[in-house]
Structure formats: structure tokens, C-alpha cells
mmCIF file of C-alpha atoms in Angstrom:
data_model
loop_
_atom_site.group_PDB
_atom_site.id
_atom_site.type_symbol
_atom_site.label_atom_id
_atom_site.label_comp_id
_atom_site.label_asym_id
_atom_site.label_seq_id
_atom_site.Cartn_x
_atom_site.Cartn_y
_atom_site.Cartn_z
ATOM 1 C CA UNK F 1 125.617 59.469 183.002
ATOM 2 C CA UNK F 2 128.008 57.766 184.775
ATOM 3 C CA UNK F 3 132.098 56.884 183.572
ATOM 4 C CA UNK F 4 130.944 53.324 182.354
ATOM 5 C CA UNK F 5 127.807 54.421 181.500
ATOM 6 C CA UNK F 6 129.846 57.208 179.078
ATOM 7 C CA UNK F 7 132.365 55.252 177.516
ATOM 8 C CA UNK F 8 129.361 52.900 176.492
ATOM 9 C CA UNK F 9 128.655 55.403 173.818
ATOM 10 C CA UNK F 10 131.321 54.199 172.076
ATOM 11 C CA UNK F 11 132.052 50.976 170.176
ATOM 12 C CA UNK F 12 135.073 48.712 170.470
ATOM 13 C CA UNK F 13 137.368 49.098 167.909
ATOM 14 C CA UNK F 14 139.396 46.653 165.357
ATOM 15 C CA UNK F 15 142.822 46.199 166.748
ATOM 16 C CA UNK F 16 143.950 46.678 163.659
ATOM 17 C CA UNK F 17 143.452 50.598 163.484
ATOM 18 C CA UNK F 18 144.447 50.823 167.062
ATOM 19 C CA UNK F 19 144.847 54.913 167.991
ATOM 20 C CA UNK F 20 143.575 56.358 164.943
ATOM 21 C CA UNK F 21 140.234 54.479 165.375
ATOM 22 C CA UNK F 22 140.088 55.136 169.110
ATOM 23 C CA UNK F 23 140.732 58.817 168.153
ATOM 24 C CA UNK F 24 137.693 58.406 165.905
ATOM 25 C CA UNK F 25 135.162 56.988 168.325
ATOM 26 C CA UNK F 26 136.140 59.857 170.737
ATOM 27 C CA UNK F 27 135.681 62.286 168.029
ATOM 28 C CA UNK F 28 132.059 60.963 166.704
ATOM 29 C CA UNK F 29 131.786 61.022 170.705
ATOM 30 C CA UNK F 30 132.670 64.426 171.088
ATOM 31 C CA UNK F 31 130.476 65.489 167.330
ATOM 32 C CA UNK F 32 127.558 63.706 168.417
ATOM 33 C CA UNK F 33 127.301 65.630 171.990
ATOM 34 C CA UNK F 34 127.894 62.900 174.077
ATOM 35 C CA UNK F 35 130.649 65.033 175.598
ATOM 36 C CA UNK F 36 129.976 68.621 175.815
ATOM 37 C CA UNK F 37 132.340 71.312 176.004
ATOM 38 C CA UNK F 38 133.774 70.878 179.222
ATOM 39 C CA UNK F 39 132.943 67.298 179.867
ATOM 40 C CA UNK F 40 135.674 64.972 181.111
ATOM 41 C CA UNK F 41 136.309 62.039 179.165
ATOM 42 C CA UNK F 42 136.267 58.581 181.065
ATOM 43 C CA UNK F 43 139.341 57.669 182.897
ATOM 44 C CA UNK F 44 142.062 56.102 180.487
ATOM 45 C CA UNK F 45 141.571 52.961 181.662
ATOM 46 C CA UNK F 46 138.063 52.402 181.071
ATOM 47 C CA UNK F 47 138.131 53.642 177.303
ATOM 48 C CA UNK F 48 141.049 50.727 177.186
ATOM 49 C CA UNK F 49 138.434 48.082 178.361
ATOM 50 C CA UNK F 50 135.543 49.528 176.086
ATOM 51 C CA UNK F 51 137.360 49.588 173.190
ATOM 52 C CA UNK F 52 139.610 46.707 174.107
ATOM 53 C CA UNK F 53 143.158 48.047 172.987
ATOM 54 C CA UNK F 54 146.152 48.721 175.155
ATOM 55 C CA UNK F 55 145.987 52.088 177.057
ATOM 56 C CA UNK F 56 148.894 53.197 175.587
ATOM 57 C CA UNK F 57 146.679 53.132 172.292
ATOM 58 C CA UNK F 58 144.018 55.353 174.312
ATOM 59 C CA UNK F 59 146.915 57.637 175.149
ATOM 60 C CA UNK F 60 148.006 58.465 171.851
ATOM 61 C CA UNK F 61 144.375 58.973 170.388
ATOM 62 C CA UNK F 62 144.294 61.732 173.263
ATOM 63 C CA UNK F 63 147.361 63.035 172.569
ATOM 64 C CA UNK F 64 146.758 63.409 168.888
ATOM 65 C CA UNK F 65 143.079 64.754 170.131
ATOM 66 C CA UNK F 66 144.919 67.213 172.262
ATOM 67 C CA UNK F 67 147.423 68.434 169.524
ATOM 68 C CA UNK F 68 144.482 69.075 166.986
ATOM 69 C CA UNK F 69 142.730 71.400 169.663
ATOM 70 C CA UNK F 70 139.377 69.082 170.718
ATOM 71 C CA UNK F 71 140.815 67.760 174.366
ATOM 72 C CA UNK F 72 142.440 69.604 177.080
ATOM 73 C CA UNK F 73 144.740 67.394 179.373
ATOM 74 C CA UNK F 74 145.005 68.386 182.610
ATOM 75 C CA UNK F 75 147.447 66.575 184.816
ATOM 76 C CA UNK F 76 145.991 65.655 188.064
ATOM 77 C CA UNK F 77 142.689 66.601 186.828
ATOM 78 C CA UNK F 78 142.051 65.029 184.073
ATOM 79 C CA UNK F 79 140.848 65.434 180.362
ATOM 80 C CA UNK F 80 138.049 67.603 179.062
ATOM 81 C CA UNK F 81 136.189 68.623 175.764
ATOM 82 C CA UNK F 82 137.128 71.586 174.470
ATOM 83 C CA UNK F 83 134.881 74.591 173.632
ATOM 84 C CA UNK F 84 134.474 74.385 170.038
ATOM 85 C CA UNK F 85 136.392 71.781 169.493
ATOM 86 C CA UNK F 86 133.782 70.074 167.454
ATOM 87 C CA UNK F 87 134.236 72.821 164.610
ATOM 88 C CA UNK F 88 135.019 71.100 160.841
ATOM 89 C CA UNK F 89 138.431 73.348 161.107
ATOM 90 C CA UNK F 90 139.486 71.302 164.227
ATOM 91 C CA UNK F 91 137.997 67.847 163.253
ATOM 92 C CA UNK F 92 139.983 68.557 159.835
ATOM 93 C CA UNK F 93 142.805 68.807 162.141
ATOM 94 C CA UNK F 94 142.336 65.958 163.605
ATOM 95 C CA UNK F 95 141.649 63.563 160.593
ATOM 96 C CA UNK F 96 144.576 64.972 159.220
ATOM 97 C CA UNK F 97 146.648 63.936 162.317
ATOM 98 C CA UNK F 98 145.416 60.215 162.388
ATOM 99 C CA UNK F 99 146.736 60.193 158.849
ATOM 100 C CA UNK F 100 149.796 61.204 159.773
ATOM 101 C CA UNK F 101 149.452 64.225 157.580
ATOM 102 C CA UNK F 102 148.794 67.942 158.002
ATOM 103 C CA UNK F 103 145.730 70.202 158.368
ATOM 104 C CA UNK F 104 144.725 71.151 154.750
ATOM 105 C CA UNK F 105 143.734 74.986 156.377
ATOM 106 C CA UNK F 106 146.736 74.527 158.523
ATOM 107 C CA UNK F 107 149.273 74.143 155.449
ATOM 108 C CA UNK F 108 146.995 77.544 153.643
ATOM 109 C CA UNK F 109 147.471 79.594 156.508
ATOM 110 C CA UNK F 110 151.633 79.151 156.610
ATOM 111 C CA UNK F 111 151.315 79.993 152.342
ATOM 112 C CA UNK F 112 149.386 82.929 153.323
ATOM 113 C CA UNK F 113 152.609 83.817 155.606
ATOM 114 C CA UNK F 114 155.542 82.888 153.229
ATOM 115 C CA UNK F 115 154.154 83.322 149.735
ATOM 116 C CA UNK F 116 153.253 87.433 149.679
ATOM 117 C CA UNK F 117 156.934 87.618 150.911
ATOM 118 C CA UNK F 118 158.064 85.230 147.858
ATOM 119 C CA UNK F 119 156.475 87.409 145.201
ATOM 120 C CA UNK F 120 157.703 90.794 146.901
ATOM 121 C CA UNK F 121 161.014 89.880 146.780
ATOM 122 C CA UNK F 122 160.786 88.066 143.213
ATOM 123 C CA UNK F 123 159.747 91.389 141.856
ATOM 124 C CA UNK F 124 162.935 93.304 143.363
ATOM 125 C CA UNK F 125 165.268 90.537 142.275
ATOM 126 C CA UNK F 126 163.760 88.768 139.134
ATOM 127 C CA UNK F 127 166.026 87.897 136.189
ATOM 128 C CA UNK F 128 164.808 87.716 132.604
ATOM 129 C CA UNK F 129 165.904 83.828 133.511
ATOM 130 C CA UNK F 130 163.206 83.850 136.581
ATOM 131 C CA UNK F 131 160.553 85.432 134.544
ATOM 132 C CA UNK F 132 161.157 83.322 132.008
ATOM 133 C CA UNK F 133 160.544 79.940 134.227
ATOM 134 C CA UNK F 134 157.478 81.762 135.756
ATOM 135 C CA UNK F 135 155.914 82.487 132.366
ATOM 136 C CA UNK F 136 156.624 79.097 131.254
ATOM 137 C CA UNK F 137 154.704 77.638 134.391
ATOM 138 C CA UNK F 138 151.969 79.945 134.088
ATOM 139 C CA UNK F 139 151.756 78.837 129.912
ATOM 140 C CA UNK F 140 151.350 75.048 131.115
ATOM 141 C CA UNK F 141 148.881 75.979 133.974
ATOM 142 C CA UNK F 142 146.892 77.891 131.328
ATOM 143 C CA UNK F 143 147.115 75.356 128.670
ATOM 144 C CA UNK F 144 146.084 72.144 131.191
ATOM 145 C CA UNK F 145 142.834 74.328 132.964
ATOM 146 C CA UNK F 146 141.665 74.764 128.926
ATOM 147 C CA UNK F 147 142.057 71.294 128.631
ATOM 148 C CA UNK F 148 140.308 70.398 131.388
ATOM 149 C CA UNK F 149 143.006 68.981 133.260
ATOM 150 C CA UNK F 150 144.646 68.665 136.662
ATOM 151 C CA UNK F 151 146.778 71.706 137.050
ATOM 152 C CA UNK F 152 148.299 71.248 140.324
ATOM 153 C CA UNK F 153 151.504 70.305 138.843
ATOM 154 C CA UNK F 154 152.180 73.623 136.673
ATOM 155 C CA UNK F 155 150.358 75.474 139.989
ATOM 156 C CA UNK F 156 152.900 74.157 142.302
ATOM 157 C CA UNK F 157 155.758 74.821 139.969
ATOM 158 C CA UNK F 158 154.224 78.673 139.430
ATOM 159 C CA UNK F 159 155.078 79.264 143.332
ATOM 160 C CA UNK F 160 158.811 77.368 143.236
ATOM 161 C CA UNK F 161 159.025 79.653 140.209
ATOM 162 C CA UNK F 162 158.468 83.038 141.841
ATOM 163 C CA UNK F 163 160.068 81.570 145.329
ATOM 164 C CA UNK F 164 163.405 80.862 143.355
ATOM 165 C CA UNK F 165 162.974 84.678 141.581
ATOM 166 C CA UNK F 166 163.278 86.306 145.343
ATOM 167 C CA UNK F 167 167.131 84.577 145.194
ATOM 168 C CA UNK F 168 166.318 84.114 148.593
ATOM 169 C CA UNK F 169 167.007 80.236 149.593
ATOM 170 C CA UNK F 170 165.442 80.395 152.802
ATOM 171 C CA UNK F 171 162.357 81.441 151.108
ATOM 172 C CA UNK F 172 162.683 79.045 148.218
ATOM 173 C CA UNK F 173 163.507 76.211 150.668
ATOM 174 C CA UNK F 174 160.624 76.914 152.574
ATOM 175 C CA UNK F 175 158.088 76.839 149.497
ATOM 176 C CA UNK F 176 159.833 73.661 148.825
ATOM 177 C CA UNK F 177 158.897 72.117 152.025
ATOM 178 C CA UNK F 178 155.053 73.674 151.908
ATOM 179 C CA UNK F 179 154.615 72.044 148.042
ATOM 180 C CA UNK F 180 155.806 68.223 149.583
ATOM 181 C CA UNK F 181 153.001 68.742 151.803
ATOM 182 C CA UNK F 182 150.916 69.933 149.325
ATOM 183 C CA UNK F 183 151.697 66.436 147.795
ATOM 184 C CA UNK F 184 149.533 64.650 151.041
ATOM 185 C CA UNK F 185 146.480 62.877 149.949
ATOM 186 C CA UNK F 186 144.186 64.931 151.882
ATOM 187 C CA UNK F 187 145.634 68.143 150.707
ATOM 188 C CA UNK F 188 145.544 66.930 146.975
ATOM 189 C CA UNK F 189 142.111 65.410 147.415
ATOM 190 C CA UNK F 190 140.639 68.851 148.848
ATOM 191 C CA UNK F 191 142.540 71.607 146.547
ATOM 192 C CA UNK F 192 141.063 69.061 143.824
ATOM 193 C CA UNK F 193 137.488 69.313 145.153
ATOM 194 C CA UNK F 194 137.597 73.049 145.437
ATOM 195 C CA UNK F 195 139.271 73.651 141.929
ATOM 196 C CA UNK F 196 136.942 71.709 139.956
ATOM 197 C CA UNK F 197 133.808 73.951 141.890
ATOM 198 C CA UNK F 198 132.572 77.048 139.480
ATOM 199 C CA UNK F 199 134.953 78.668 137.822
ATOM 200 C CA UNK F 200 137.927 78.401 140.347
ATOM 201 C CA UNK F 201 140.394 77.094 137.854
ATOM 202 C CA UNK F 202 140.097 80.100 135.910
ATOM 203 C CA UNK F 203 140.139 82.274 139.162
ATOM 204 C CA UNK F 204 143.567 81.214 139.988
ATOM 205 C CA UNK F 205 144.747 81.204 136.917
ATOM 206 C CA UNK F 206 144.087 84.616 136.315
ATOM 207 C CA UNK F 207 145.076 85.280 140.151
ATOM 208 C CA UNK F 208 148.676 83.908 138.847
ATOM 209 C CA UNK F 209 148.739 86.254 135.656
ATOM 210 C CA UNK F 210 148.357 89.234 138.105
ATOM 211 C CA UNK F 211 151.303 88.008 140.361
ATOM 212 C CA UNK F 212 153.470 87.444 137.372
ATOM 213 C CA UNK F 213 152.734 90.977 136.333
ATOM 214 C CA UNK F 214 153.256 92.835 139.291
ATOM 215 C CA UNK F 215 156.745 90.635 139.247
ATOM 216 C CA UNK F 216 157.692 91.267 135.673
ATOM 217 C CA UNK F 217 156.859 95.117 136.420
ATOM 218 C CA UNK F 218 159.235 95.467 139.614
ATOM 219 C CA UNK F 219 156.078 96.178 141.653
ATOM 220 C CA UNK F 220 157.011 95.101 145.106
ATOM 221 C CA UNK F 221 153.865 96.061 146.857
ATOM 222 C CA UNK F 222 151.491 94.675 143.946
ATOM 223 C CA UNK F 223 153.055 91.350 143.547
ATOM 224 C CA UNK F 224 152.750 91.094 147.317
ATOM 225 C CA UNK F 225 149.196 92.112 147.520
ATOM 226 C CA UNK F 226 147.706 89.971 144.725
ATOM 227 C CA UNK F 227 149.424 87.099 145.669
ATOM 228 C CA UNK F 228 147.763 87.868 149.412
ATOM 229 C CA UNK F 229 144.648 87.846 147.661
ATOM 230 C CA UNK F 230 145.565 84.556 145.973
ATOM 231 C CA UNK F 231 146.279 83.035 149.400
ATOM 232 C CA UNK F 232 143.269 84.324 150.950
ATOM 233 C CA UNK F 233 140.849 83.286 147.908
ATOM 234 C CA UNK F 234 142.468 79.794 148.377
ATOM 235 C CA UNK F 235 141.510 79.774 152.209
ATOM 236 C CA UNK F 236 137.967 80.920 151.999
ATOM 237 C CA UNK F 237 137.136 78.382 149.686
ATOM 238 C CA UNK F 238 138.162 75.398 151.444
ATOM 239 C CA UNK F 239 136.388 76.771 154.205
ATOM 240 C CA UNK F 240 133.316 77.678 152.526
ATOM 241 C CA UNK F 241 133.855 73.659 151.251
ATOM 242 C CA UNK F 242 134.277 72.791 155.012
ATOM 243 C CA UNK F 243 130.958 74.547 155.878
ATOM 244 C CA UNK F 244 128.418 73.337 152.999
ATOM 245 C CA UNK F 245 129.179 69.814 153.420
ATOM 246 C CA UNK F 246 126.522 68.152 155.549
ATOM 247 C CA UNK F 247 126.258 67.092 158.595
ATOM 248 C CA UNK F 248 128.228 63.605 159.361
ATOM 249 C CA UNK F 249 130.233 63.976 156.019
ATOM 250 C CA UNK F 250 133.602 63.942 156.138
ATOM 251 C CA UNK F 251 135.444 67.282 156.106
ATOM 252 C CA UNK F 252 137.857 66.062 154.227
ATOM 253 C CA UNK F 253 135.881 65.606 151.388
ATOM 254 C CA UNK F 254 133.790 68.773 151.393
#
């Protein structure tokens, strides 16, 4: 198939969603086979006239294409599919991106690095004060899943909780950081999703009472495991989310 032929796979686009919807068409491209791993992508300018945008818009949707992992950019060469690249972890990636908002995995992989760390250090420097604000999170979290509620809230405040016990403020500043971007739509709409499957609720929940425990006992090395486990129970549900939905659904809405 030749370059023209190539970039007639794709549609032209409403100016009004410029890159992101650029990024899109390259993406369904890249989902739907019409460029296989290794492929090159039609030259910059001839996306521009197929979709009929500026190529600076065509230069962002590859740039944001490239930063998620599904284009290579080669300079002098070119730009290619990547292997894999058509995975739901790196399309997440990339729907994040055109939101202007962060990977949903991405943002449970750097908990899985700060918040074992959080609890070990809670649990060598808690107060009666700390335990006090972690028990009163954990009541609220426990109160709102019997009710049937939304318990991110009391959830997020659980981890500022025990972040704040390690009287670190690196640490607590960083969990304050990760929870605003817990606050992105697409992170709130998939933690949602996943919670209300089963019995997760309850599964964190009582994920949470072990934490607090091992932190209320002085327990370095079992607040930092279960809250590991917590982190890694997290993760392998949005991914086992990411790989049930069907085919041409969203990942963002597994």
C-alpha cells in the first residue's frame, strides 16, 4: 500500500479536536493493523492533507504517540509502529495523554514505589495523634463501603494519614502529589469501575485494617509488606479490567 494509499485509512478530522483526534485516527490506525509493528507512518505532510489540520497538529499527535510508547521517531529516518504498542497498557497511556492526564497503571505503579515506604516508616514513627487520624479514616472508609457508598474520599485520606505518620515530608508531599492525580477523571472513573466489581470494596478495606495494624504494632516490615500487597492487588485489577473489556472498547472504561 502505498503513502497516500495508507493515510487513506484514516478519516479527516474536526478541527476542533485538532491533535488529540489526529492522535486517535493514528491509534485506531495502528489497533486496527493498518500499521504493523515496524511500519512507517506516512510522511507528516500527507497525514496534514488527509486529515486537513496544520502539521504542527500532526506533530504533536506523534509526539504524544511517541511519549506513550506506540511510535518510534527516528530523525532522518522517519517514524515507525512500535512492537506492542497496540497493548491496552500503552493505548491507556495514550488516551490518558490526549486528556492531558496521566496513565491510570502509570500513577499505580509510582504508589507501589512510595506507599510500602510510607507505612514502614509510619510504624517506626507513629504518634498516638497519627494513629488516631488513621483510625479515624479507616472508621469513615468502613462506614461509607457498608453504606454502599463512594469511598475514595476516606481511601485517599487513609494513605495522607499513614504518609503524615512516617514524619517524613518528602514522603508525605509526595503522597500528596500522587492523591491530586488520583483526583483525574480517568483515574476516578477506573478505581470506581474496579471497586464496585465483586467484593473489592471490602478487599481494600480489610487490606487497610492490616496496614493500620502492622503500624499501630511498630511492625516495620509488616506494615510495609501488606501495604505492598495493597498496591499490587490494586494493579492487577485494573489490569485484569484492561484485559476483559472487549475488543474496540475503550480501556478506559474497562
Amino acid at each position: 500500500m502505498g503513502e497516500r494509499g495508507r493515510a487513506e485509512a484514516f478519516r479527516a478530522v474536526e478541527r476542533s479536536k485538532v491533535y488529540s483526534s489526529v492522535a486517535e485516527e493514528i491509534l485506531a490506525g495502528v489497533r486496527a493493523g493498518v500499521f504493523p509493528p515496524g511500519d512507517p507512518l506516512p510522511a507528516e505532510r500527507v497525514l496534514a492533507e488527509r486529515f486537513e489540520v496544520g502539521r504542527g497538529s500532526v506533530r504533536e499527535a506523534i509526539r504524544v504517540l511517541e511519549h506513550a510508547g506506540i511510535l518510534d521517531v527516528r530523525v532522518g529516518s522517519g517514524t515507525y509502529v512500535v512492537g506492542g504498542g497496540d497493548s491496552r497498557t500503552t493505548v491507556l497511556r495514550a488516551r490518558a495523554a490526549m486528556a492531558g492526564e496521566h496513565s491510570p497503571l502509570d500513577l499505580v505503579v509510582a504508589r507501589a514505589s512510595l506507599e510500602p515506604s510510607c507505612a514502614e516508616h509510619a510504624a517506626a514513627a507513629r504518634t498516638s495523634k497519627d494513629l488516631r487520624a488513621i483510625e479515624e479514616a479507616l472508621l469513615r472508609q468502613e462506614r461509607i463501603t457498608r453504606e454502599g457508598g463512594d469511598p475514595s474520599g476516606a481511601d485517599a485520606d487513609f494513605h495522607l494519614a499513614v504518609a503524615a505518620a512516617s514524619h517524613n515530608s518528602v514522603l508525605s508531599a509526595l503522597e500528596r502529589s500522587l492523591v491530586d492525580l488520583m483526583r483525574e477523571p480517568m483515574w476516578s472513573e477506573m478505581k470506581h469501575r474496579s471497586r464496585s466489581r465483586g467484593e473489592r470494596a471490602e478487599r481494600y478495606l480489610e487490606q487497610h485494617r492490616q496496614v493500620f495494624r502492622a503500624i499501630g504494632l511498630g511492625d516495620r516490615r509488616r506494615a510495609r509488606q501488606v501495604m505492598a500487597a495493597h498496591m499490587c492487588d490494586i494493579e492487577t485489577d485494573l489490569l485484569t479490567d484492561l484485559e476483559s473489556a472487549r475488543d474496540g472498547e475503550d480501556p478506559a472504561a474497562p
